[in-house]
Short mmCIF file of C-alpha atoms in Angstrom, two decimals:
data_model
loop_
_atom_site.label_atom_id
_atom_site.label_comp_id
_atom_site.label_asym_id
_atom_site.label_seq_id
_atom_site.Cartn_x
_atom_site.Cartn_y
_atom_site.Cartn_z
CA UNK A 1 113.39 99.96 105.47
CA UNK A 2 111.54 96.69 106.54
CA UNK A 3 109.26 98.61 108.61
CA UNK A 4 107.64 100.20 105.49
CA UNK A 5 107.24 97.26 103.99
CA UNK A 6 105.02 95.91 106.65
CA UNK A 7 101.73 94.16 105.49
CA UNK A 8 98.73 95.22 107.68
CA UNK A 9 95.91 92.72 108.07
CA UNK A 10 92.66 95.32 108.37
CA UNK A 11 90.75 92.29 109.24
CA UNK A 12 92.31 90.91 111.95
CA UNK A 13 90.99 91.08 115.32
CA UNK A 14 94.29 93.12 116.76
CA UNK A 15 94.30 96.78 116.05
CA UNK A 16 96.61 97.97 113.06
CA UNK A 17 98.13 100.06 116.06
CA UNK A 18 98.91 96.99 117.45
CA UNK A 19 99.88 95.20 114.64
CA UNK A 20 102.49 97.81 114.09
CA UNK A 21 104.18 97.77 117.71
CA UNK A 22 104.10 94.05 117.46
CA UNK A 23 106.14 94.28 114.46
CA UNK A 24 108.52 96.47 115.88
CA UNK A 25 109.02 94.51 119.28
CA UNK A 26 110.10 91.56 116.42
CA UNK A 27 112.77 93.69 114.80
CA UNK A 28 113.89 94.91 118.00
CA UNK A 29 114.30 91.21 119.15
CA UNK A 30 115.90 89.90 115.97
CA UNK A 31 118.38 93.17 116.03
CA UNK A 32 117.18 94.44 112.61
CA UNK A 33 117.09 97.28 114.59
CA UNK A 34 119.88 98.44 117.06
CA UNK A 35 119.94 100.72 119.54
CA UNK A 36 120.07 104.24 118.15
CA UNK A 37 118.78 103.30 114.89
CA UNK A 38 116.02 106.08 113.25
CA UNK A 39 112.46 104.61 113.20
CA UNK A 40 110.49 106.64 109.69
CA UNK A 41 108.53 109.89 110.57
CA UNK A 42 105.17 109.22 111.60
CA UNK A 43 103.53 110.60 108.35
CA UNK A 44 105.95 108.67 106.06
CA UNK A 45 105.50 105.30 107.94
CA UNK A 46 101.65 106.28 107.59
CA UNK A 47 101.54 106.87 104.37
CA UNK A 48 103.45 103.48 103.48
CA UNK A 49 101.36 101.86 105.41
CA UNK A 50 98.49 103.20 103.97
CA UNK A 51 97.08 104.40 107.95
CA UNK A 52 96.21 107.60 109.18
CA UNK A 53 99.07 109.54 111.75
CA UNK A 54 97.03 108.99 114.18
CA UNK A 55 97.46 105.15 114.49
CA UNK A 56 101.18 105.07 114.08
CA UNK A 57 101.40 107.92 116.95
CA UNK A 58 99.93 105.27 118.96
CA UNK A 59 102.31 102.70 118.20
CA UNK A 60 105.17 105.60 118.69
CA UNK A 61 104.06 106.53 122.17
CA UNK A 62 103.00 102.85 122.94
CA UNK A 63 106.19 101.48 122.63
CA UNK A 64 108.11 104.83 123.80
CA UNK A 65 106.12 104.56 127.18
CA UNK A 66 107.37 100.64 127.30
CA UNK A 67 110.86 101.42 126.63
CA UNK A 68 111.24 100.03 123.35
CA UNK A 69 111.74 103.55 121.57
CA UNK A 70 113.00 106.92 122.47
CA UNK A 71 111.44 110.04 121.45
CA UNK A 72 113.65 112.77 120.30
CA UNK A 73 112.32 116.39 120.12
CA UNK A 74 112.42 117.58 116.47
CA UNK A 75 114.49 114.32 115.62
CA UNK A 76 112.18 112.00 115.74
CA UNK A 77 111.66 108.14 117.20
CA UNK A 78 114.93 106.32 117.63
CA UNK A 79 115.64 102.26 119.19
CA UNK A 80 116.67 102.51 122.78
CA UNK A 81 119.36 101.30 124.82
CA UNK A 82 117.62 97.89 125.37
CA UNK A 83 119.85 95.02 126.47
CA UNK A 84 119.70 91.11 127.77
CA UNK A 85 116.78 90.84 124.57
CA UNK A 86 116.13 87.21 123.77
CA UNK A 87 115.81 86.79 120.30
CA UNK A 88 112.06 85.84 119.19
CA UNK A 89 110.47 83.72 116.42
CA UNK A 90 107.09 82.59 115.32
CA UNK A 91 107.97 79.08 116.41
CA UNK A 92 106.97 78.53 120.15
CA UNK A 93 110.01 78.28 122.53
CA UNK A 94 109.51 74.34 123.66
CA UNK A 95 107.17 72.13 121.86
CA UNK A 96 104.45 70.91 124.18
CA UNK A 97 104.20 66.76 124.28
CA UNK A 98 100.38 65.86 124.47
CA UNK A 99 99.73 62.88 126.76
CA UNK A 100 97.88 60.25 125.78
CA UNK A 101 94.37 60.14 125.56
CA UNK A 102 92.57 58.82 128.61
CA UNK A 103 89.05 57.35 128.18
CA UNK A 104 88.39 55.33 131.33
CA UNK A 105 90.20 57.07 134.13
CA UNK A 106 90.64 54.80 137.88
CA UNK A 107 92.77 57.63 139.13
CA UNK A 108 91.51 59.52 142.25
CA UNK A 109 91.26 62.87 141.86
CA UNK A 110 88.02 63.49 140.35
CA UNK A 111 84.16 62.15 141.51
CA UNK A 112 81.05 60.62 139.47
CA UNK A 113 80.00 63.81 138.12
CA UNK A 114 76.46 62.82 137.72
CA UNK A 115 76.36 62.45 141.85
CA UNK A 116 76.39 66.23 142.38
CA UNK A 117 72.95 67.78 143.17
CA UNK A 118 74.14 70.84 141.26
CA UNK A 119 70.54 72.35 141.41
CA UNK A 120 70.00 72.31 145.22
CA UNK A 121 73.42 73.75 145.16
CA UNK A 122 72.64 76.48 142.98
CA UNK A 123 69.59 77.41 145.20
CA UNK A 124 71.89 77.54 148.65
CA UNK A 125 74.51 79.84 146.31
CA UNK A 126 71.55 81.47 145.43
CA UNK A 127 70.43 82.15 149.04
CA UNK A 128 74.04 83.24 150.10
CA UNK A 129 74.32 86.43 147.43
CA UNK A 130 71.13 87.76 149.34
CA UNK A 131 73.51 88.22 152.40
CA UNK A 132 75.08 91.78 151.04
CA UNK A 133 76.16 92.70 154.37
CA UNK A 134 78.79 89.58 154.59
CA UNK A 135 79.36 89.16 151.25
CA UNK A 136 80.99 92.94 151.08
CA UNK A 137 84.39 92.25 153.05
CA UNK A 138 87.36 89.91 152.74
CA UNK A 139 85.67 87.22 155.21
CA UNK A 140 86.14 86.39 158.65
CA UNK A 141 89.93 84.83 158.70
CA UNK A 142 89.04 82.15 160.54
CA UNK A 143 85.86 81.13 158.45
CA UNK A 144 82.12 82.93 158.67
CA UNK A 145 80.52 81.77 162.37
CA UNK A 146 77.62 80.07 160.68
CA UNK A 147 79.79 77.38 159.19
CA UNK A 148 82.18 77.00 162.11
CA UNK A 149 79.12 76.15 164.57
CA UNK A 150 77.44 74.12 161.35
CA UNK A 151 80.64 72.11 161.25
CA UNK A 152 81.07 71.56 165.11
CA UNK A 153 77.46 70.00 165.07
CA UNK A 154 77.98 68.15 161.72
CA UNK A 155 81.49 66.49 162.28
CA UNK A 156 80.36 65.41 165.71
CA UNK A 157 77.05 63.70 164.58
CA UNK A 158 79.33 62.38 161.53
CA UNK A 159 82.51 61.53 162.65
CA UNK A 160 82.48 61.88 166.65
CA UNK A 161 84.47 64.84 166.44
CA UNK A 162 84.49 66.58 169.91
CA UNK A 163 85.05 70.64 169.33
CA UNK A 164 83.03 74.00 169.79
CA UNK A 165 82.80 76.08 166.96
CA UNK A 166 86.15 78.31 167.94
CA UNK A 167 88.28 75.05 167.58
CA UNK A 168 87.52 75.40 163.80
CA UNK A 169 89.80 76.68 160.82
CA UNK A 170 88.90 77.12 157.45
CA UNK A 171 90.74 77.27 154.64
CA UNK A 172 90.88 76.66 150.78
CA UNK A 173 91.94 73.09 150.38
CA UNK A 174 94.09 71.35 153.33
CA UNK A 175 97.63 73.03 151.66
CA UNK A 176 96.34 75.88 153.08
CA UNK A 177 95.69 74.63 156.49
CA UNK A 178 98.67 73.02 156.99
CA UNK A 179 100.37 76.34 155.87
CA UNK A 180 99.26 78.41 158.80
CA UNK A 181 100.34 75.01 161.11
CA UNK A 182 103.46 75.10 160.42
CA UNK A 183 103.59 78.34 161.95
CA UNK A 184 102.05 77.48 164.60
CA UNK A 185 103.94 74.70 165.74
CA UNK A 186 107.50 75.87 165.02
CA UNK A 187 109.79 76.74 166.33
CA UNK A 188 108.79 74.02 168.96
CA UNK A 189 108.19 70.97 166.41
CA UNK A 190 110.14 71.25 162.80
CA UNK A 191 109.44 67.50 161.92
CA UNK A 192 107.02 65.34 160.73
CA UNK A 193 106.51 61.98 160.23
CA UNK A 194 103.76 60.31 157.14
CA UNK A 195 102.20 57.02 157.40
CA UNK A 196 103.63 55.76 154.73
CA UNK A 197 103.34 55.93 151.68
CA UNK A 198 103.18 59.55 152.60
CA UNK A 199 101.27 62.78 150.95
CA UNK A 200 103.25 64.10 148.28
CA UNK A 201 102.13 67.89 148.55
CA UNK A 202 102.03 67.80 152.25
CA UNK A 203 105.89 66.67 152.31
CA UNK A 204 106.74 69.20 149.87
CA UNK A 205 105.35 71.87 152.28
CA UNK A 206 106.68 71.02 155.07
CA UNK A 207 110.17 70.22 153.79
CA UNK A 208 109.91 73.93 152.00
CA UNK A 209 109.76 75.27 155.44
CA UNK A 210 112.90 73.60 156.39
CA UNK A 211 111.37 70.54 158.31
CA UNK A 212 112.59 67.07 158.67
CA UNK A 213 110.21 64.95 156.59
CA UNK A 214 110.28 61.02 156.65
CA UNK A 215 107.59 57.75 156.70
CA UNK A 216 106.65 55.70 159.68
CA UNK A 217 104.82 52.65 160.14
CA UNK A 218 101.97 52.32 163.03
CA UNK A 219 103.67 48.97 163.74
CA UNK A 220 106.78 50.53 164.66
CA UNK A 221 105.96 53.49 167.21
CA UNK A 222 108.88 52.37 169.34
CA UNK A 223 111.11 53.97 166.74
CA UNK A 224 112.25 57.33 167.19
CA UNK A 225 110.08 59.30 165.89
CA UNK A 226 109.76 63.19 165.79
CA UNK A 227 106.61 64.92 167.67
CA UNK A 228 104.26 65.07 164.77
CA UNK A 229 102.93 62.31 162.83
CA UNK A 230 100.48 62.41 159.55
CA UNK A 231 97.84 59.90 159.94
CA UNK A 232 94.87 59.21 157.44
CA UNK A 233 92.89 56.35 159.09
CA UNK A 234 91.25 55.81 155.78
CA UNK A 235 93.84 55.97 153.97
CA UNK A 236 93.40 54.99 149.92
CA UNK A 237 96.30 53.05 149.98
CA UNK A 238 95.84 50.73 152.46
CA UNK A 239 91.78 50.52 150.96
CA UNK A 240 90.74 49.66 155.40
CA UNK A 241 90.81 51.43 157.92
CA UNK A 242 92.91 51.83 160.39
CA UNK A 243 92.30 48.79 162.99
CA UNK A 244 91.18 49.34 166.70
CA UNK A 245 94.88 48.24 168.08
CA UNK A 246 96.54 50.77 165.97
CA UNK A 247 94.57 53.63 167.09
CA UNK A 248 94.51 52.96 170.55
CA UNK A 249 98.09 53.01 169.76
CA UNK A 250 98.60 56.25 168.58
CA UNK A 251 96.61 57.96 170.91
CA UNK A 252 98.67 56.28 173.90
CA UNK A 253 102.13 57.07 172.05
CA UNK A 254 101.27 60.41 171.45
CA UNK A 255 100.04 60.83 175.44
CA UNK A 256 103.14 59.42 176.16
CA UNK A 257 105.75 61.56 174.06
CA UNK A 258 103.23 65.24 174.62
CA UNK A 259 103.54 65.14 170.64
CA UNK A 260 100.42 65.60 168.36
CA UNK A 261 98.73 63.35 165.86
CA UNK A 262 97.60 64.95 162.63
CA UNK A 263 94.39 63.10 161.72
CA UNK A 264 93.68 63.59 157.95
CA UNK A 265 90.17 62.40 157.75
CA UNK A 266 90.47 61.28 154.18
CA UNK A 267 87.04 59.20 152.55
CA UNK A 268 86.55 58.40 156.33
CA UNK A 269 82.92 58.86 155.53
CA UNK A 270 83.00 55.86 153.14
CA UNK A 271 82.89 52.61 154.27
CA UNK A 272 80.65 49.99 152.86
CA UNK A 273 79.91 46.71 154.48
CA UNK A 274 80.18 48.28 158.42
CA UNK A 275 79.50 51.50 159.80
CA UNK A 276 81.88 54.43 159.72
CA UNK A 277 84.58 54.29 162.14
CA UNK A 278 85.02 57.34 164.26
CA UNK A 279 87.70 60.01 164.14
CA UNK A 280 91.24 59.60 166.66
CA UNK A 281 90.02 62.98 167.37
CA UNK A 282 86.57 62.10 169.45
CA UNK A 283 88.95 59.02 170.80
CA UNK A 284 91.25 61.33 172.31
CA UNK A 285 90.95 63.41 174.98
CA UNK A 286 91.41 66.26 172.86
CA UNK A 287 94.64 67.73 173.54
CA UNK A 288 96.39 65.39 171.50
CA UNK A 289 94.87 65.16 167.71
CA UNK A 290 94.54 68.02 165.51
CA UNK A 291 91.80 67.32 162.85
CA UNK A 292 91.55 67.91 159.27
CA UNK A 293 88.18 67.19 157.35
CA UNK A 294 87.82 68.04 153.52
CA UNK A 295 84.22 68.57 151.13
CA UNK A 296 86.40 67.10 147.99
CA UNK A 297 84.76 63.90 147.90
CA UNK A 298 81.52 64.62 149.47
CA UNK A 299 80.80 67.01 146.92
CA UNK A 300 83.07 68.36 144.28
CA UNK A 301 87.03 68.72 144.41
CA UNK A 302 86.47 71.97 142.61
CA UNK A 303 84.55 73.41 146.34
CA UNK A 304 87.58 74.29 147.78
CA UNK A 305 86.81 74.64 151.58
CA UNK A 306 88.54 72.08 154.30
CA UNK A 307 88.31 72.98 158.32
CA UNK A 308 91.21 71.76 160.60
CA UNK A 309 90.09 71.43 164.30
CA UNK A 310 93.03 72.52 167.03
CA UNK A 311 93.54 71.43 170.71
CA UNK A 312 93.09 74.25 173.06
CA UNK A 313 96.97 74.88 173.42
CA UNK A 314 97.11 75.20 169.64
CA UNK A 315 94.23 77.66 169.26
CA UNK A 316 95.83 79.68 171.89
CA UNK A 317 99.20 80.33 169.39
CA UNK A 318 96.36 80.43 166.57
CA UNK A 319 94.76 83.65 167.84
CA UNK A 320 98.23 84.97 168.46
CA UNK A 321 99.06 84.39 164.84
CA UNK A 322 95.51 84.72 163.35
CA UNK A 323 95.06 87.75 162.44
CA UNK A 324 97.93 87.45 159.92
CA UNK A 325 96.18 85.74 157.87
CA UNK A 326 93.51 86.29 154.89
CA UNK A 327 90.57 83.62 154.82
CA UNK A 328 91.07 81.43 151.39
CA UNK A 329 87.69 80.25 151.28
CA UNK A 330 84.83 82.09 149.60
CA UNK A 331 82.60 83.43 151.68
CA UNK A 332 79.36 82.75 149.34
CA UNK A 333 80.52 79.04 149.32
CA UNK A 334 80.99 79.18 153.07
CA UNK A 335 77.65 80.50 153.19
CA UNK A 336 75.93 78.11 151.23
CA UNK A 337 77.80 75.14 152.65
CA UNK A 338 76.50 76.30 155.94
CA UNK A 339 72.99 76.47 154.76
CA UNK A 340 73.36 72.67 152.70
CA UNK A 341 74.13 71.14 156.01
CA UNK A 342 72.07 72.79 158.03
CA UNK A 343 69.05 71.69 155.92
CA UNK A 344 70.22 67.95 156.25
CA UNK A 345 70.64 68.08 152.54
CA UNK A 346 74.82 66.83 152.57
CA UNK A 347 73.51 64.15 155.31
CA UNK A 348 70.90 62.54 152.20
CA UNK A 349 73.97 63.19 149.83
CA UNK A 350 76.34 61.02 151.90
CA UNK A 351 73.68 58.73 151.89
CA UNK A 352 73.05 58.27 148.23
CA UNK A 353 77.10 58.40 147.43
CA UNK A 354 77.54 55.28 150.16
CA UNK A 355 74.72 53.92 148.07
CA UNK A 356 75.89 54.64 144.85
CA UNK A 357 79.97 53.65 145.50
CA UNK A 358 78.52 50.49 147.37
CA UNK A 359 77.31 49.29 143.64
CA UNK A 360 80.43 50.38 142.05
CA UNK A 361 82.65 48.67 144.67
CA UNK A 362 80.58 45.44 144.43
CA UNK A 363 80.30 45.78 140.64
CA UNK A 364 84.35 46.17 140.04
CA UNK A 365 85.22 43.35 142.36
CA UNK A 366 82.79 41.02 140.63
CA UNK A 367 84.34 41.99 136.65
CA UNK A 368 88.03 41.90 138.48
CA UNK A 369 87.13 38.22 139.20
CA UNK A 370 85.60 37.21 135.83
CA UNK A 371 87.55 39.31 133.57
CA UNK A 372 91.54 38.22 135.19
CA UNK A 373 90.63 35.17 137.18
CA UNK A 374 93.24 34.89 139.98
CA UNK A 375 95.36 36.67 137.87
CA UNK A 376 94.46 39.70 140.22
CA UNK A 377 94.46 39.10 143.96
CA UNK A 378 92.08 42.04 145.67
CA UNK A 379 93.80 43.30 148.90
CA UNK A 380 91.71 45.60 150.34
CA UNK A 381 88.54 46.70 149.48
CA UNK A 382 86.11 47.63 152.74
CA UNK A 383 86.59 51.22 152.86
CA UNK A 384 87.20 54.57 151.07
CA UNK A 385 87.10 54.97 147.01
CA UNK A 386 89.34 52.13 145.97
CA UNK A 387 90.43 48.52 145.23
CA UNK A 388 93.92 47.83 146.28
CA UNK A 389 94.93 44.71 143.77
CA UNK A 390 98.36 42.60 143.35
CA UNK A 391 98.84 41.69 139.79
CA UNK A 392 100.08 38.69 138.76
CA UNK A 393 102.84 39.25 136.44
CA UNK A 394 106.77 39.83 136.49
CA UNK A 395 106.09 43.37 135.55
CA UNK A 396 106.86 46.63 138.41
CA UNK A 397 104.01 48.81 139.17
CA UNK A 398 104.91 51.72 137.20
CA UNK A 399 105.05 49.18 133.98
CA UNK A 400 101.70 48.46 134.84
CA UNK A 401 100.34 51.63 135.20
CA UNK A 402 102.75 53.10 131.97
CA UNK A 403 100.81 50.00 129.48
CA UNK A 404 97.57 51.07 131.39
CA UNK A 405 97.99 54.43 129.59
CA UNK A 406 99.18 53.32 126.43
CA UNK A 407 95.90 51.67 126.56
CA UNK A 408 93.88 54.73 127.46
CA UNK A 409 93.36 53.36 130.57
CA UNK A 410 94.79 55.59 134.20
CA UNK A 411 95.52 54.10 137.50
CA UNK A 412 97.71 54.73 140.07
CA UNK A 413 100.60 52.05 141.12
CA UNK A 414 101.60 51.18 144.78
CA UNK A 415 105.31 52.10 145.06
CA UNK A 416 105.31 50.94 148.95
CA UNK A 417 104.08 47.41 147.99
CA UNK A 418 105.50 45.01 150.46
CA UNK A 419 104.72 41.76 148.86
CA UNK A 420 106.08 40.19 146.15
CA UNK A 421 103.84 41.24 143.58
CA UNK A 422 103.33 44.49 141.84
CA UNK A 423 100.11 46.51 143.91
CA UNK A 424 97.65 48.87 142.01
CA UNK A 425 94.53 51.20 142.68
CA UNK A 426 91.40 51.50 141.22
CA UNK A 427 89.25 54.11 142.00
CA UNK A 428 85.54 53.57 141.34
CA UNK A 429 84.40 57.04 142.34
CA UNK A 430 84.37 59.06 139.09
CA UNK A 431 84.23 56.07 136.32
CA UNK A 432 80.52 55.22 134.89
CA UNK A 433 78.97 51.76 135.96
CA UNK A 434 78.67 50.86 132.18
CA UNK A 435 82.48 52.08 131.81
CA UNK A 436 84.06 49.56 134.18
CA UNK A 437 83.95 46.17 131.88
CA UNK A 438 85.73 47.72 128.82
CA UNK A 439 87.71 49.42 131.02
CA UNK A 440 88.91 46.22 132.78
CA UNK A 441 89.19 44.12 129.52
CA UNK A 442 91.75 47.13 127.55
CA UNK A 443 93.67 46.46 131.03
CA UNK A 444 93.78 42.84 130.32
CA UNK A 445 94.91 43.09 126.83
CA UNK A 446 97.44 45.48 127.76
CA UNK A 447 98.91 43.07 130.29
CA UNK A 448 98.42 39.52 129.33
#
């Protein structure tokens, strides 16, 4: 019997107990044993084994209560009925392919680590696991008070955002947000339209829901267009803002058409060589814009808390629907956050990162220019965490970005690139100062 023969390992970390259902599961798998087949008596299989009766009882009734066996009064143990099995091996099922190593990364999904004030974050965490009373239910579902009224005072004196405090949702992350939107708005709206190039998670939601998903252009708002649209003013791929004309335009289309404009306020804090330009929200007269603001880039993508700010007629169906819904957030961050702003202490942050991504945007453009020559053209480069370039070369985007890799280098290519030459992005938010020249020069060899 193969089970007999079983070797034991009585210095491995698993229990023999364990090591002796395991092996059973594997016969059972393989069908060298079939349903019906006699398993040994407990004391033989313990006494080949060289265990006490105790430990192979446990692997009896283990696998007995998980289905695997059947016990049989004065018979003994015996396979059961088990069908649909797959067969099992040591090998893994699928063989996982390792990317390639990345050592300067221009992608935009991560921040300059060193930027952070982790310390004077730990002491606001600190402060909010004092607050027992709060911390001892599932949260408020729309967000705790103190950061709703923290963020009505913040994002007006930041971004000119015009709400009170019961305006405000919060949520983990914007996904979630956008979730409980969709239920708000249908079944009166079920499509949306992106500035393109569009928000690749945000389509996917919406279309999951059954919506009508599809790009627009704010130089084309006398297409037909459905009563939504996406809009991130600062928008990474365009690298500028959005201009005064197309505003103005949006906010008069979407007067016109009683349709809403989602405003995803995206970097809008980050603009280097003028002052921040104001949200569509404190532009409108409120009824129109529905406002989404994110703490990804102003402090760590890993704080997942984002607020969304809804008209009055919106919050109306919210607090209809509201209580449906659990708060995503954690309510010690939401806490803390509170406190952070309160204390002015995110205002100085903001302050050093505009500082900080100032240098780096300064910095890249000045190595673009000596390292490639006017083998790079730099588009845009005012606003947000990014340089938009054209490359000079017969080469598509994604070639670009696919030798960038081979060359341990990550960046992200511009698929809706109207010009004749292949577009790029560089983000300058996470790499090191010292990291950007050798960086720049294994892109040049990899291209030229």
């Amino acid at each position: 019997m193969l089970l007999t023969n079983l070797k034991l390992d009585q210095q491995a970390a698993a229990p023999l107990y364990t090591q002796i259902t395991d092996a059973i599961k594997k016969l059972l798998y393989n069908e060298q044993l079939i349903t019906g087949d006699k398993l040994p008596s407990v004391r033989k299989l313990a006494a080949a084994l060289q265990v006490s009766r105790t430990t192979v009882e446990s692997a009896y009734n283990q696998l007995v209560a998980d289905g695997y066996l059947q016990n049989e009064p004065k018979r003994g143990y015996f396979a059961a009925a088990l069908s649909g099995l797959r067969k099992r091996s040591d090998a893994p099922v699928t063989q996982s392919i390792e990317p390639p190593a990345v050592r300067y990364n221009f992608a935009n999904n991560y921040i300059d680590p060193a930027s952070f004030p982790t310390k004077l974050w730990r002491r606001y965490l600190n402060r909010a696991l004092k607050n027992k009373d709060l911390l001892a239910g599932y949260g408020e579902p729309q967000g705790e008070t103190a950061l709703r009224r923290t963020l009505a005072k913040y994002s007006s004196a930041a971004r000119g955002v015009i709400c009170t405090p019961e305006q405000i949702v919060i949520g983990a992350g914007v996904q979630s947000l956008l979730q409980i939107l969709i239920d708000i708005l249908q079944p009166e709206i079920t499509g949306i339209a992106l500035e393109a190039p569009g928000f690749a998670q945000a389509e996917r939601l919406f279309a999951s829901h059954g919506w009508q998903v599809s790009h627009f252009s704010t130089e084309q708002l006398e297409a037909t267009l459905p009563r939504l649209l996406y809009v991130s003013p600062s928008n990474p791929y365009k690298g500028r803002s959005m201009s005064p004309q197309q505003r103005l335009a949006l906010l008069r289309w979407a007067t016109q058409q009683q349709a809403y404009l989602l405003e995803d306020d995206y970097n809008g804090e980050f603009r280097y060589f003028s002052r921040p330009v104001s949200s569509l929200q404190g532009m409108s007269d409120g009824s129109t814009v529905i406002y989404l603001g994110s703490f990804s880039r102003l402090l760590l993508p890993s704080l997942r808390i984002s607020y969304m700010v809804l008209p009055p007629l919106l919050l109306e169906r919210y607090r209809q629907l509201g209580h449906l819904y659990n708060q995503t957030s954690s309510t010690i961050e939401q806490l803390a956050l509170a406190d952070f702003i309160d204390a002015g202490a995110l205002r100085r942050h903001v302050k050093r990162l505009r500082k900080l991504y100032s240098s780096k945007n300064v910095l890249l453009r000045q190595a673009l220019t000596e390292i490639f020559g006017n083998k790079i053209i730099v588009r845009a480069y005012e606003s947000g965490l990014h340089l938009r370039l054209a490359v000079a070369t017969s080469l598509t985007a994604a070639e670009l970005a696919e030798l960038a890799l081979q060359n341990s280098v990550r960046i992200l290519p511009v698929y809706d690139s109207n010009g004749t030459l292949p577009e790029i992005l560089l983000s300058f938010a996470g790499i090191q100062e010292n990291d950007i020249r050798p960086a720049l020069l294994r892109l040049k060899q990899a291209w030229f």
